[in-house]
Amino acid sequence: MASALAALVALLLVAQNAVQAQEQDPFAIYVKAGIDPSQHAQITELATQVEQTNIGRSHEIMNLIKDIRTLSLQPDLDEKKILAAQSKINDLQGAMVLERLKLNMKVRKLLTPEQRIKLVAIIKEQRAMPSTPNSPPQ
């Protein structure tokens, strides 16, 4: 009985991991929409460019957060430096969001009209599903 239960738990974990991996694959939605290998390669190239840019921004944000933490531990706060660092973080985060939005628009332009229609249908379907605590908002 215990081994059957252990096997069932293992099977459920494998299935859950497969579902989560599919949800985490940024190309899964486009594959469902019917992209071909050429489109996949173009999307990969665009996404890689954005990712490289945003990695640098992420590192800068982490350094600014460290700076703010260090500054906040001083007996006399340097409000100007703290606020300037936070403002820079806000600017970097905004730029990252803007780049992702531009990427989505570029990718959409690569799709055929039929693929765009299918993509929109998939997105609407996903948004209509209730989200689980472990899944990111759609």
PDB file of C-alpha atoms in Angstrom:
ATOM      1  CA  MET A   1       0.000   0.000   0.000  1.00  0.00           C
ATOM      2  CA  ALA A   2       2.776   2.424   0.948  1.00  0.00           C
ATOM      3  CA  SER A   3       4.654   1.744  -2.289  1.00  0.00           C
ATOM      4  CA  ALA A   4       1.495   2.318  -4.335  1.00  0.00           C
ATOM      5  CA  LEU A   5       0.931   5.606  -2.537  1.00  0.00           C
ATOM      6  CA  ALA A   6       4.544   6.616  -3.091  1.00  0.00           C
ATOM      7  CA  ALA A   7       4.239   5.761  -6.793  1.00  0.00           C
ATOM      8  CA  LEU A   8       1.044   7.804  -7.065  1.00  0.00           C
ATOM      9  CA  VAL A   9       2.671  10.788  -5.356  1.00  0.00           C
ATOM     10  CA  ALA A  10       5.700  10.502  -7.653  1.00  0.00           C
ATOM     11  CA  LEU A  11       3.434  10.346 -10.710  1.00  0.00           C
ATOM     12  CA  LEU A  12       1.509  13.411  -9.565  1.00  0.00           C
ATOM     13  CA  LEU A  13       4.748  15.333  -8.991  1.00  0.00           C
ATOM     14  CA  VAL A  14       6.019  14.432 -12.460  1.00  0.00           C
ATOM     15  CA  ALA A  15       2.729  15.532 -14.025  1.00  0.00           C
ATOM     16  CA  GLN A  16       2.742  18.778 -12.035  1.00  0.00           C
ATOM     17  CA  ASN A  17       6.332  19.517 -13.063  1.00  0.00           C
ATOM     18  CA  ALA A  18       5.474  18.882 -16.726  1.00  0.00           C
ATOM     19  CA  VAL A  19       2.539  21.292 -16.553  1.00  0.00           C
ATOM     20  CA  GLN A  20       4.647  23.931 -14.787  1.00  0.00           C
ATOM     21  CA  ALA A  21       7.451  23.522 -17.333  1.00  0.00           C
ATOM     22  CA  GLN A  22       4.978  24.058 -20.164  1.00  0.00           C
ATOM     23  CA  GLU A  23       3.577  27.138 -18.429  1.00  0.00           C
ATOM     24  CA  GLN A  24       7.083  28.503 -17.922  1.00  0.00           C
ATOM     25  CA  ASP A  25       8.108  27.970 -21.554  1.00  0.00           C
ATOM     26  CA  PRO A  26       7.800  31.457 -23.039  1.00  0.00           C
ATOM     27  CA  PHE A  27       7.342  29.977 -26.524  1.00  0.00           C
ATOM     28  CA  ALA A  28       4.607  27.492 -25.589  1.00  0.00           C
ATOM     29  CA  ILE A  29       1.794  29.898 -26.380  1.00  0.00           C
ATOM     30  CA  TYR A  30       3.267  30.686 -29.804  1.00  0.00           C
ATOM     31  CA  VAL A  31       3.798  27.002 -30.548  1.00  0.00           C
ATOM     32  CA  LYS A  32       0.118  26.444 -29.689  1.00  0.00           C
ATOM     33  CA  ALA A  33      -0.720  29.278 -32.088  1.00  0.00           C
ATOM     34  CA  GLY A  34       1.097  27.365 -34.838  1.00  0.00           C
ATOM     35  CA  ILE A  35       4.455  29.079 -35.398  1.00  0.00           C
ATOM     36  CA  ASP A  36       6.850  27.399 -37.801  1.00  0.00           C
ATOM     37  CA  PRO A  37      10.578  26.787 -37.185  1.00  0.00           C
ATOM     38  CA  SER A  38      11.554  30.009 -38.975  1.00  0.00           C
ATOM     39  CA  GLN A  39       9.222  32.079 -36.821  1.00  0.00           C
ATOM     40  CA  HIS A  40      10.478  30.265 -33.728  1.00  0.00           C
ATOM     41  CA  ALA A  41      14.060  31.183 -34.637  1.00  0.00           C
ATOM     42  CA  GLN A  42      13.114  34.832 -35.206  1.00  0.00           C
ATOM     43  CA  ILE A  43      11.224  35.002 -31.910  1.00  0.00           C
ATOM     44  CA  THR A  44      14.150  33.371 -30.115  1.00  0.00           C
ATOM     45  CA  GLU A  45      16.541  35.963 -31.548  1.00  0.00           C
ATOM     46  CA  LEU A  46      14.298  38.875 -30.536  1.00  0.00           C
ATOM     47  CA  ALA A  47      13.771  37.450 -27.052  1.00  0.00           C
ATOM     48  CA  THR A  48      17.504  36.862 -26.597  1.00  0.00           C
ATOM     49  CA  GLN A  49      18.255  40.488 -27.456  1.00  0.00           C
ATOM     50  CA  VAL A  50      15.704  41.746 -24.930  1.00  0.00           C
ATOM     51  CA  GLU A  51      16.921  39.283 -22.314  1.00  0.00           C
ATOM     52  CA  GLN A  52      20.530  40.421 -22.702  1.00  0.00           C
ATOM     53  CA  THR A  53      19.518  44.053 -22.295  1.00  0.00           C
ATOM     54  CA  ASN A  54      17.338  43.305 -19.296  1.00  0.00           C
ATOM     55  CA  ILE A  55      19.996  41.180 -17.581  1.00  0.00           C
ATOM     56  CA  GLY A  56      22.202  44.259 -17.387  1.00  0.00           C
ATOM     57  CA  ARG A  57      19.313  46.276 -16.016  1.00  0.00           C
ATOM     58  CA  SER A  58      18.540  43.579 -13.450  1.00  0.00           C
ATOM     59  CA  HIS A  59      22.115  43.633 -12.207  1.00  0.00           C
ATOM     60  CA  GLU A  60      21.976  47.402 -11.919  1.00  0.00           C
ATOM     61  CA  ILE A  61      18.712  47.166  -9.974  1.00  0.00           C
ATOM     62  CA  MET A  62      20.251  44.641  -7.560  1.00  0.00           C
ATOM     63  CA  ASN A  63      23.207  46.943  -6.969  1.00  0.00           C
ATOM     64  CA  LEU A  64      20.898  49.895  -6.344  1.00  0.00           C
ATOM     65  CA  ILE A  65      18.874  47.841  -3.858  1.00  0.00           C
ATOM     66  CA  LYS A  66      22.102  46.989  -2.030  1.00  0.00           C
ATOM     67  CA  ASP A  67      22.988  50.686  -2.007  1.00  0.00           C
ATOM     68  CA  ILE A  68      19.601  51.590  -0.553  1.00  0.00           C
ATOM     69  CA  ARG A  69      19.977  48.930   2.150  1.00  0.00           C
ATOM     70  CA  THR A  70      23.430  50.220   3.029  1.00  0.00           C
ATOM     71  CA  LEU A  71      22.222  53.817   3.086  1.00  0.00           C
ATOM     72  CA  SER A  72      19.209  52.895   5.215  1.00  0.00           C
ATOM     73  CA  LEU A  73      21.507  51.484   7.903  1.00  0.00           C
ATOM     74  CA  GLN A  74      23.206  54.832   8.437  1.00  0.00           C
ATOM     75  CA  PRO A  75      22.229  56.761  11.577  1.00  0.00           C
ATOM     76  CA  ASP A  76      21.619  59.868   9.471  1.00  0.00           C
ATOM     77  CA  LEU A  77      19.759  58.985   6.305  1.00  0.00           C
ATOM     78  CA  ASP A  78      20.840  60.602   3.073  1.00  0.00           C
ATOM     79  CA  GLU A  79      17.348  61.032   1.730  1.00  0.00           C
ATOM     80  CA  LYS A  80      18.499  62.455  -1.602  1.00  0.00           C
ATOM     81  CA  LYS A  81      20.699  59.432  -2.354  1.00  0.00           C
ATOM     82  CA  ILE A  82      18.024  56.954  -1.269  1.00  0.00           C
ATOM     83  CA  LEU A  83      15.319  58.638  -3.324  1.00  0.00           C
ATOM     84  CA  ALA A  84      17.633  58.987  -6.327  1.00  0.00           C
ATOM     85  CA  ALA A  85      18.475  55.276  -6.158  1.00  0.00           C
ATOM     86  CA  GLN A  86      14.792  54.354  -5.904  1.00  0.00           C
ATOM     87  CA  SER A  87      13.968  56.649  -8.810  1.00  0.00           C
ATOM     88  CA  LYS A  88      16.652  54.934 -10.893  1.00  0.00           C
ATOM     89  CA  ILE A  89      15.202  51.523  -9.946  1.00  0.00           C
ATOM     90  CA  ASN A  90      11.766  52.707 -11.050  1.00  0.00           C
ATOM     91  CA  ASP A  91      13.193  53.947 -14.362  1.00  0.00           C
ATOM     92  CA  LEU A  92      15.008  50.658 -14.995  1.00  0.00           C
ATOM     93  CA  GLN A  93      11.945  48.575 -14.160  1.00  0.00           C
ATOM     94  CA  GLY A  94       9.832  50.740 -16.443  1.00  0.00           C
ATOM     95  CA  ALA A  95      12.336  50.302 -19.260  1.00  0.00           C
ATOM     96  CA  MET A  96      12.263  46.524 -18.760  1.00  0.00           C
ATOM     97  CA  VAL A  97       8.474  46.427 -18.933  1.00  0.00           C
ATOM     98  CA  LEU A  98       8.524  48.624 -22.029  1.00  0.00           C
ATOM     99  CA  GLU A  99      11.052  46.312 -23.739  1.00  0.00           C
ATOM    100  CA  ARG A 100       8.893  43.260 -23.014  1.00  0.00           C
ATOM    101  CA  LEU A 101       5.856  45.070 -24.414  1.00  0.00           C
ATOM    102  CA  LYS A 102       7.783  46.023 -27.568  1.00  0.00           C
ATOM    103  CA  LEU A 103       8.948  42.405 -27.885  1.00  0.00           C
ATOM    104  CA  ASN A 104       5.360  41.168 -27.723  1.00  0.00           C
ATOM    105  CA  MET A 105       4.363  43.625 -30.445  1.00  0.00           C
ATOM    106  CA  LYS A 106       7.292  42.585 -32.680  1.00  0.00           C
ATOM    107  CA  VAL A 107       6.444  38.925 -32.194  1.00  0.00           C
ATOM    108  CA  ARG A 108       2.801  39.568 -33.034  1.00  0.00           C
ATOM    109  CA  LYS A 109       3.913  41.165 -36.333  1.00  0.00           C
ATOM    110  CA  LEU A 110       5.805  37.973 -37.234  1.00  0.00           C
ATOM    111  CA  LEU A 111       2.619  35.913 -37.014  1.00  0.00           C
ATOM    112  CA  THR A 112       0.218  35.279 -39.856  1.00  0.00           C
ATOM    113  CA  PRO A 113      -3.326  36.634 -39.479  1.00  0.00           C
ATOM    114  CA  GLU A 114      -4.549  33.103 -38.667  1.00  0.00           C
ATOM    115  CA  GLN A 115      -1.854  32.659 -36.012  1.00  0.00           C
ATOM    116  CA  ARG A 116      -2.749  36.026 -34.469  1.00  0.00           C
ATOM    117  CA  ILE A 117      -6.397  35.018 -34.233  1.00  0.00           C
ATOM    118  CA  LYS A 118      -5.431  31.705 -32.625  1.00  0.00           C
ATOM    119  CA  LEU A 119      -3.017  33.453 -30.243  1.00  0.00           C
ATOM    120  CA  VAL A 120      -5.701  35.881 -29.086  1.00  0.00           C
ATOM    121  CA  ALA A 121      -8.118  32.983 -28.551  1.00  0.00           C
ATOM    122  CA  ILE A 122      -5.508  31.155 -26.444  1.00  0.00           C
ATOM    123  CA  ILE A 123      -4.807  34.274 -24.382  1.00  0.00           C
ATOM    124  CA  LYS A 124      -8.523  34.843 -23.773  1.00  0.00           C
ATOM    125  CA  GLU A 125      -8.929  31.206 -22.751  1.00  0.00           C
ATOM    126  CA  GLN A 126      -6.000  31.429 -20.318  1.00  0.00           C
ATOM    127  CA  ARG A 127      -7.302  34.632 -18.775  1.00  0.00           C
ATOM    128  CA  ALA A 128     -10.728  33.063 -18.279  1.00  0.00           C
ATOM    129  CA  MET A 129      -9.244  30.175 -16.279  1.00  0.00           C
ATOM    130  CA  PRO A 130      -8.945  30.687 -12.532  1.00  0.00           C
ATOM    131  CA  SER A 131      -5.335  31.111 -11.510  1.00  0.00           C
ATOM    132  CA  THR A 132      -3.771  28.769  -8.993  1.00  0.00           C
ATOM    133  CA  PRO A 133      -1.541  30.023  -6.180  1.00  0.00           C
ATOM    134  CA  ASN A 134       1.579  28.648  -7.909  1.00  0.00           C
ATOM    135  CA  SER A 135       0.903  30.143 -11.317  1.00  0.00           C
ATOM    136  CA  PRO A 136       1.811  33.706 -12.288  1.00  0.00           C
ATOM    137  CA  PRO A 137      -0.998  36.062 -13.270  1.00  0.00           C
ATOM    138  CA  GLN A 138      -1.822  36.058 -16.975  1.00  0.00           C
TER     139      GLN A 138
END
